[in-house]
PDB file of C-alpha atoms in Angstrom:
ATOM      1  CA  MET A 239       0.000   0.000   0.000  1.00  0.00           C
ATOM      2  CA  ARG A 240       1.364   3.321  -1.064  1.00  0.00           C
ATOM      3  CA  THR A 241       1.144   6.405   1.178  1.00  0.00           C
ATOM      4  CA  PRO A 242      -0.342   9.514  -0.367  1.00  0.00           C
ATOM      5  CA  PRO A 243       1.817  12.646  -0.726  1.00  0.00           C
ATOM      6  CA  ILE A 244       2.178  14.687   2.444  1.00  0.00           C
ATOM      7  CA  ALA A 245       0.563  17.731   0.835  1.00  0.00           C
ATOM      8  CA  GLN A 246      -2.528  15.665   0.226  1.00  0.00           C
ATOM      9  CA  VAL A 247      -2.566  14.261   3.775  1.00  0.00           C
ATOM     10  CA  LEU A 248      -2.262  17.727   5.325  1.00  0.00           C
ATOM     11  CA  HIS A 249      -4.648  19.302   2.808  1.00  0.00           C
ATOM     12  CA  LEU A 250      -2.051  21.814   1.596  1.00  0.00           C
ATOM     13  CA  ASP A 251      -2.195  23.666  -1.672  1.00  0.00           C
ATOM     14  CA  GLN A 252       0.932  22.604  -3.575  1.00  0.00           C
ATOM     15  CA  ARG A 253       0.954  25.818  -5.566  1.00  0.00           C
ATOM     16  CA  LYS A 254       1.459  27.865  -2.352  1.00  0.00           C
ATOM     17  CA  LEU A 255       4.026  25.628  -0.639  1.00  0.00           C
ATOM     18  CA  ALA A 256       7.063  27.055  -2.405  1.00  0.00           C
ATOM     19  CA  ALA A 257       5.907  30.629  -1.750  1.00  0.00           C
ATOM     20  CA  GLN A 258       5.363  29.901   1.959  1.00  0.00           C
ATOM     21  CA  VAL A 259       8.817  28.368   2.357  1.00  0.00           C
ATOM     22  CA  PHE A 260      10.481  31.139   0.369  1.00  0.00           C
ATOM     23  CA  GLU A 261       8.641  33.828   2.378  1.00  0.00           C
ATOM     24  CA  ARG A 262      10.368  32.725   5.602  1.00  0.00           C
ATOM     25  CA  TYR A 263      13.779  32.913   3.948  1.00  0.00           C
ATOM     26  CA  ALA A 264      12.957  36.322   2.475  1.00  0.00           C
ATOM     27  CA  GLN A 265      11.939  37.659   5.912  1.00  0.00           C
ATOM     28  CA  ARG A 266      15.148  36.357   7.474  1.00  0.00           C
ATOM     29  CA  ALA A 267      17.235  37.925   4.704  1.00  0.00           C
ATOM     30  CA  GLN A 268      15.418  41.216   5.265  1.00  0.00           C
ATOM     31  CA  LEU A 269      16.219  41.079   9.004  1.00  0.00           C
ATOM     32  CA  TYR A 270      19.900  40.485   8.244  1.00  0.00           C
ATOM     33  CA  GLU A 271      19.906  43.405   5.824  1.00  0.00           C
ATOM     34  CA  GLU A 272      18.271  45.727   8.389  1.00  0.00           C
ATOM     35  CA  ARG A 273      20.786  44.648  11.033  1.00  0.00           C
ATOM     36  CA  ARG A 274      23.668  45.297   8.638  1.00  0.00           C
ATOM     37  CA  LYS A 275      22.301  48.784   7.835  1.00  0.00           C
ATOM     38  CA  ARG A 276      21.924  49.650  11.545  1.00  0.00           C
ATOM     39  CA  ALA A 277      25.475  48.496  12.237  1.00  0.00           C
ATOM     40  CA  GLN A 278      26.790  50.597   9.360  1.00  0.00           C
ATOM     41  CA  LEU A 279      24.817  53.649  10.541  1.00  0.00           C
ATOM     42  CA  ALA A 280      26.134  53.222  14.104  1.00  0.00           C
ATOM     43  CA  LEU A 281      29.674  52.988  12.762  1.00  0.00           C
ATOM     44  CA  GLU A 282      29.219  56.181  10.738  1.00  0.00           C
ATOM     45  CA  GLN A 283      27.737  58.074  13.717  1.00  0.00           C
ATOM     46  CA  PHE A 284      30.456  56.987  16.145  1.00  0.00           C
ATOM     47  CA  GLY A 285      32.031  60.099  17.630  1.00  0.00           C
ATOM     48  CA  ALA A 286      29.350  62.407  16.224  1.00  0.00           C
ATOM     49  CA  PRO A 287      28.180  65.355  18.368  1.00  0.00           C
ATOM     50  CA  GLY A 288      25.788  64.250  21.089  1.00  0.00           C
ATOM     51  CA  ARG A 289      27.470  60.861  21.412  1.00  0.00           C
ATOM     52  CA  ASP A 290      30.125  61.956  23.862  1.00  0.00           C
ATOM     53  CA  PRO A 291      31.166  59.486  26.556  1.00  0.00           C
ATOM     54  CA  GLU A 292      29.590  59.863  29.993  1.00  0.00           C
ATOM     55  CA  GLN A 293      30.947  58.882  33.352  1.00  0.00           C
ATOM     56  CA  LEU A 294      29.372  55.705  34.714  1.00  0.00           C
ATOM     57  CA  GLY A 295      28.173  57.433  37.877  1.00  0.00           C
ATOM     58  CA  ASN A 296      26.233  60.017  35.850  1.00  0.00           C
ATOM     59  CA  VAL A 297      24.618  57.320  33.720  1.00  0.00           C
ATOM     60  CA  LEU A 298      23.586  55.291  36.777  1.00  0.00           C
ATOM     61  CA  GLN A 299      22.259  58.392  38.516  1.00  0.00           C
ATOM     62  CA  THR A 300      20.142  59.221  35.456  1.00  0.00           C
ATOM     63  CA  LEU A 301      18.816  55.664  35.306  1.00  0.00           C
ATOM     64  CA  ALA A 302      17.997  55.657  39.011  1.00  0.00           C
ATOM     65  CA  GLY A 303      16.215  59.001  38.772  1.00  0.00           C
ATOM     66  CA  GLN A 304      14.047  57.891  35.867  1.00  0.00           C
ATOM     67  CA  SER A 305      12.926  54.610  37.379  1.00  0.00           C
ATOM     68  CA  ALA A 306      11.316  53.282  40.518  1.00  0.00           C
ATOM     69  CA  TRP A 307      14.719  52.739  42.144  1.00  0.00           C
ATOM     70  CA  LYS A 308      14.776  56.098  43.883  1.00  0.00           C
ATOM     71  CA  PRO A 309      12.926  55.114  47.104  1.00  0.00           C
ATOM     72  CA  HIS A 310      15.094  52.000  47.416  1.00  0.00           C
ATOM     73  CA  LEU A 311      18.285  54.005  46.945  1.00  0.00           C
ATOM     74  CA  LEU A 312      17.139  56.595  49.473  1.00  0.00           C
ATOM     75  CA  LEU A 313      16.328  53.837  51.958  1.00  0.00           C
ATOM     76  CA  ALA A 314      19.787  52.332  51.455  1.00  0.00           C
ATOM     77  CA  GLN A 315      21.267  55.772  52.031  1.00  0.00           C
ATOM     78  CA  LEU A 316      19.214  56.059  55.231  1.00  0.00           C
ATOM     79  CA  ASN A 317      20.540  52.678  56.406  1.00  0.00           C
ATOM     80  CA  ASN A 318      24.128  53.670  55.671  1.00  0.00           C
ATOM     81  CA  HIS A 319      23.863  57.047  57.420  1.00  0.00           C
ATOM     82  CA  TRP A 320      21.492  56.128  60.256  1.00  0.00           C
ATOM     83  CA  ASP A 321      23.936  57.517  62.837  1.00  0.00           C
ATOM     84  CA  GLN A 322      23.690  60.965  61.213  1.00  0.00           C
ATOM     85  CA  VAL A 323      19.902  60.915  61.593  1.00  0.00           C
ATOM     86  CA  VAL A 324      19.582  59.815  65.237  1.00  0.00           C
ATOM     87  CA  GLY A 325      23.094  60.253  66.611  1.00  0.00           C
ATOM     88  CA  LYS A 326      25.861  57.728  67.190  1.00  0.00           C
ATOM     89  CA  GLN A 327      24.697  56.536  70.609  1.00  0.00           C
ATOM     90  CA  ILE A 328      21.104  55.853  69.572  1.00  0.00           C
ATOM     91  CA  ALA A 329      22.262  54.306  66.274  1.00  0.00           C
ATOM     92  CA  GLN A 330      24.138  51.650  68.258  1.00  0.00           C
ATOM     93  CA  TYR A 331      20.859  50.452  69.768  1.00  0.00           C
ATOM     94  CA  SER A 332      18.495  50.869  66.815  1.00  0.00           C
ATOM     95  CA  ARG A 333      18.290  50.241  63.090  1.00  0.00           C
ATOM     96  CA  VAL A 334      15.987  50.795  60.132  1.00  0.00           C
ATOM     97  CA  ASP A 335      13.895  47.642  59.873  1.00  0.00           C
ATOM     98  CA  SER A 336      11.606  48.205  56.892  1.00  0.00           C
ATOM     99  CA  TYR A 337       9.878  50.724  54.681  1.00  0.00           C
ATOM    100  CA  VAL A 338       6.490  49.794  53.226  1.00  0.00           C
ATOM    101  CA  ASP A 339       3.962  52.180  51.658  1.00  0.00           C
ATOM    102  CA  GLY A 340       5.378  55.279  53.323  1.00  0.00           C
ATOM    103  CA  VAL A 341       5.678  53.681  56.784  1.00  0.00           C
ATOM    104  CA  LEU A 342       9.230  53.541  58.108  1.00  0.00           C
ATOM    105  CA  THR A 343       9.728  50.932  60.825  1.00  0.00           C
ATOM    106  CA  ILE A 344      12.629  51.367  63.215  1.00  0.00           C
ATOM    107  CA  ARG A 345      13.635  48.462  65.440  1.00  0.00           C
ATOM    108  CA  ALA A 346      15.204  49.163  68.835  1.00  0.00           C
ATOM    109  CA  ASN A 347      17.231  46.662  70.875  1.00  0.00           C
ATOM    110  CA  SER A 348      15.282  47.097  74.111  1.00  0.00           C
ATOM    111  CA  PRO A 349      11.979  48.523  75.386  1.00  0.00           C
ATOM    112  CA  VAL A 350      13.901  51.401  76.972  1.00  0.00           C
ATOM    113  CA  TRP A 351      15.194  52.464  73.569  1.00  0.00           C
ATOM    114  CA  VAL A 352      11.696  52.046  72.102  1.00  0.00           C
ATOM    115  CA  SER A 353      10.356  54.648  74.521  1.00  0.00           C
ATOM    116  CA  GLN A 354      13.361  56.918  73.928  1.00  0.00           C
ATOM    117  CA  LEU A 355      12.920  56.722  70.134  1.00  0.00           C
ATOM    118  CA  THR A 356       9.169  57.281  70.431  1.00  0.00           C
ATOM    119  CA  TYR A 357       9.883  60.723  71.882  1.00  0.00           C
ATOM    120  CA  LEU A 358      12.278  61.442  69.014  1.00  0.00           C
ATOM    121  CA  VAL A 359       9.854  60.545  66.183  1.00  0.00           C
ATOM    122  CA  PRO A 360       9.078  64.191  65.220  1.00  0.00           C
ATOM    123  CA  GLN A 361      12.796  65.021  65.058  1.00  0.00           C
ATOM    124  CA  ILE A 362      13.507  61.857  63.066  1.00  0.00           C
ATOM    125  CA  GLU A 363      10.758  62.743  60.575  1.00  0.00           C
ATOM    126  CA  GLN A 364      12.144  66.278  60.168  1.00  0.00           C
ATOM    127  CA  THR A 365      15.709  65.061  59.688  1.00  0.00           C
ATOM    128  CA  ILE A 366      14.684  62.451  57.118  1.00  0.00           C
ATOM    129  CA  ALA A 367      12.551  64.979  55.227  1.00  0.00           C
ATOM    130  CA  LYS A 368      15.487  67.406  55.174  1.00  0.00           C
ATOM    131  CA  LYS A 369      18.260  64.967  54.248  1.00  0.00           C
ATOM    132  CA  LEU A 370      16.354  62.565  51.994  1.00  0.00           C
ATOM    133  CA  GLU A 371      14.100  64.628  49.781  1.00  0.00           C
ATOM    134  CA  GLY A 372      11.940  62.438  47.581  1.00  0.00           C
ATOM    135  CA  LEU A 373      11.333  59.668  50.122  1.00  0.00           C
ATOM    136  CA  PRO A 374       7.581  59.747  50.797  1.00  0.00           C
ATOM    137  CA  LEU A 375       7.248  59.335  54.557  1.00  0.00           C
ATOM    138  CA  GLU A 376       3.794  59.150  56.119  1.00  0.00           C
ATOM    139  CA  LYS A 377       4.601  57.575  59.461  1.00  0.00           C
ATOM    140  CA  VAL A 378       7.564  56.467  61.566  1.00  0.00           C
ATOM    141  CA  GLN A 379       6.837  53.374  63.617  1.00  0.00           C
ATOM    142  CA  ILE A 380       9.097  52.205  66.464  1.00  0.00           C
ATOM    143  CA  THR A 381       9.208  48.516  67.411  1.00  0.00           C
ATOM    144  CA  GLY A 382      11.191  46.581  69.946  1.00  0.00           C
ATOM    145  CA  PRO A 383      12.923  43.231  69.970  1.00  0.00           C
ATOM    146  CA  GLY A 384      10.766  40.228  69.198  1.00  0.00           C
ATOM    147  CA  VAL A 385       7.995  42.321  67.653  1.00  0.00           C
ATOM    148  CA  GLY A 386       7.099  41.892  64.029  1.00  0.00           C
ATOM    149  CA  ARG A 387       7.810  38.850  61.939  1.00  0.00           C
ATOM    150  CA  LYS A 388       6.640  35.601  63.478  1.00  0.00           C
ATOM    151  CA  ARG A 389       7.883  32.257  62.284  1.00  0.00           C
ATOM    152  CA  SER A 390       5.574  29.353  61.903  1.00  0.00           C
ATOM    153  CA  ARG A 391       6.479  26.432  64.101  1.00  0.00           C
ATOM    154  CA  TYR A 392       6.519  24.226  61.012  1.00  0.00           C
ATOM    155  CA  ILE A 393       9.063  26.283  59.093  1.00  0.00           C
ATOM    156  CA  HIS A 394      12.644  25.653  60.083  1.00  0.00           C
ATOM    157  CA  SER A 395      15.649  27.756  59.319  1.00  0.00           C
ATOM    158  CA  TRP A 396      18.537  25.669  57.994  1.00  0.00           C
ATOM    159  CA  ARG A 397      21.702  27.521  58.843  1.00  0.00           C
TER     160      ARG A 397
END
């Protein structure tokens, strides 16, 4: 028993098969040609006015300013310079814990430092607003040790 031609089995029009196959090759050739033209244009424009080299720091600063990175960078800056916001002594006993939806959470090492920091919240808010413009701050929340994240008794930490 002889098998019928594949075009007949798949119900393909034999007159269009060659055109369909050739069309893919033509599209690929067109892509290669466009890529070659772009490469040639880039080579011709190399060193043209407006294409001067920039320092990496300036480029990264521009990228950070145009994207959603700014709050994260400001928060990192706050973490790095926490002692300048609250003072060296208080910074030894407290740290920035989190920042979510405009709420800055500060974690203190003991309940005594929680009460001390609670009195300093207005000053902390003013200092942050002055030093870190662009960080939307609605509330400063002070927490103590053991408050916050709770672990499930079924989840184990493998250290």
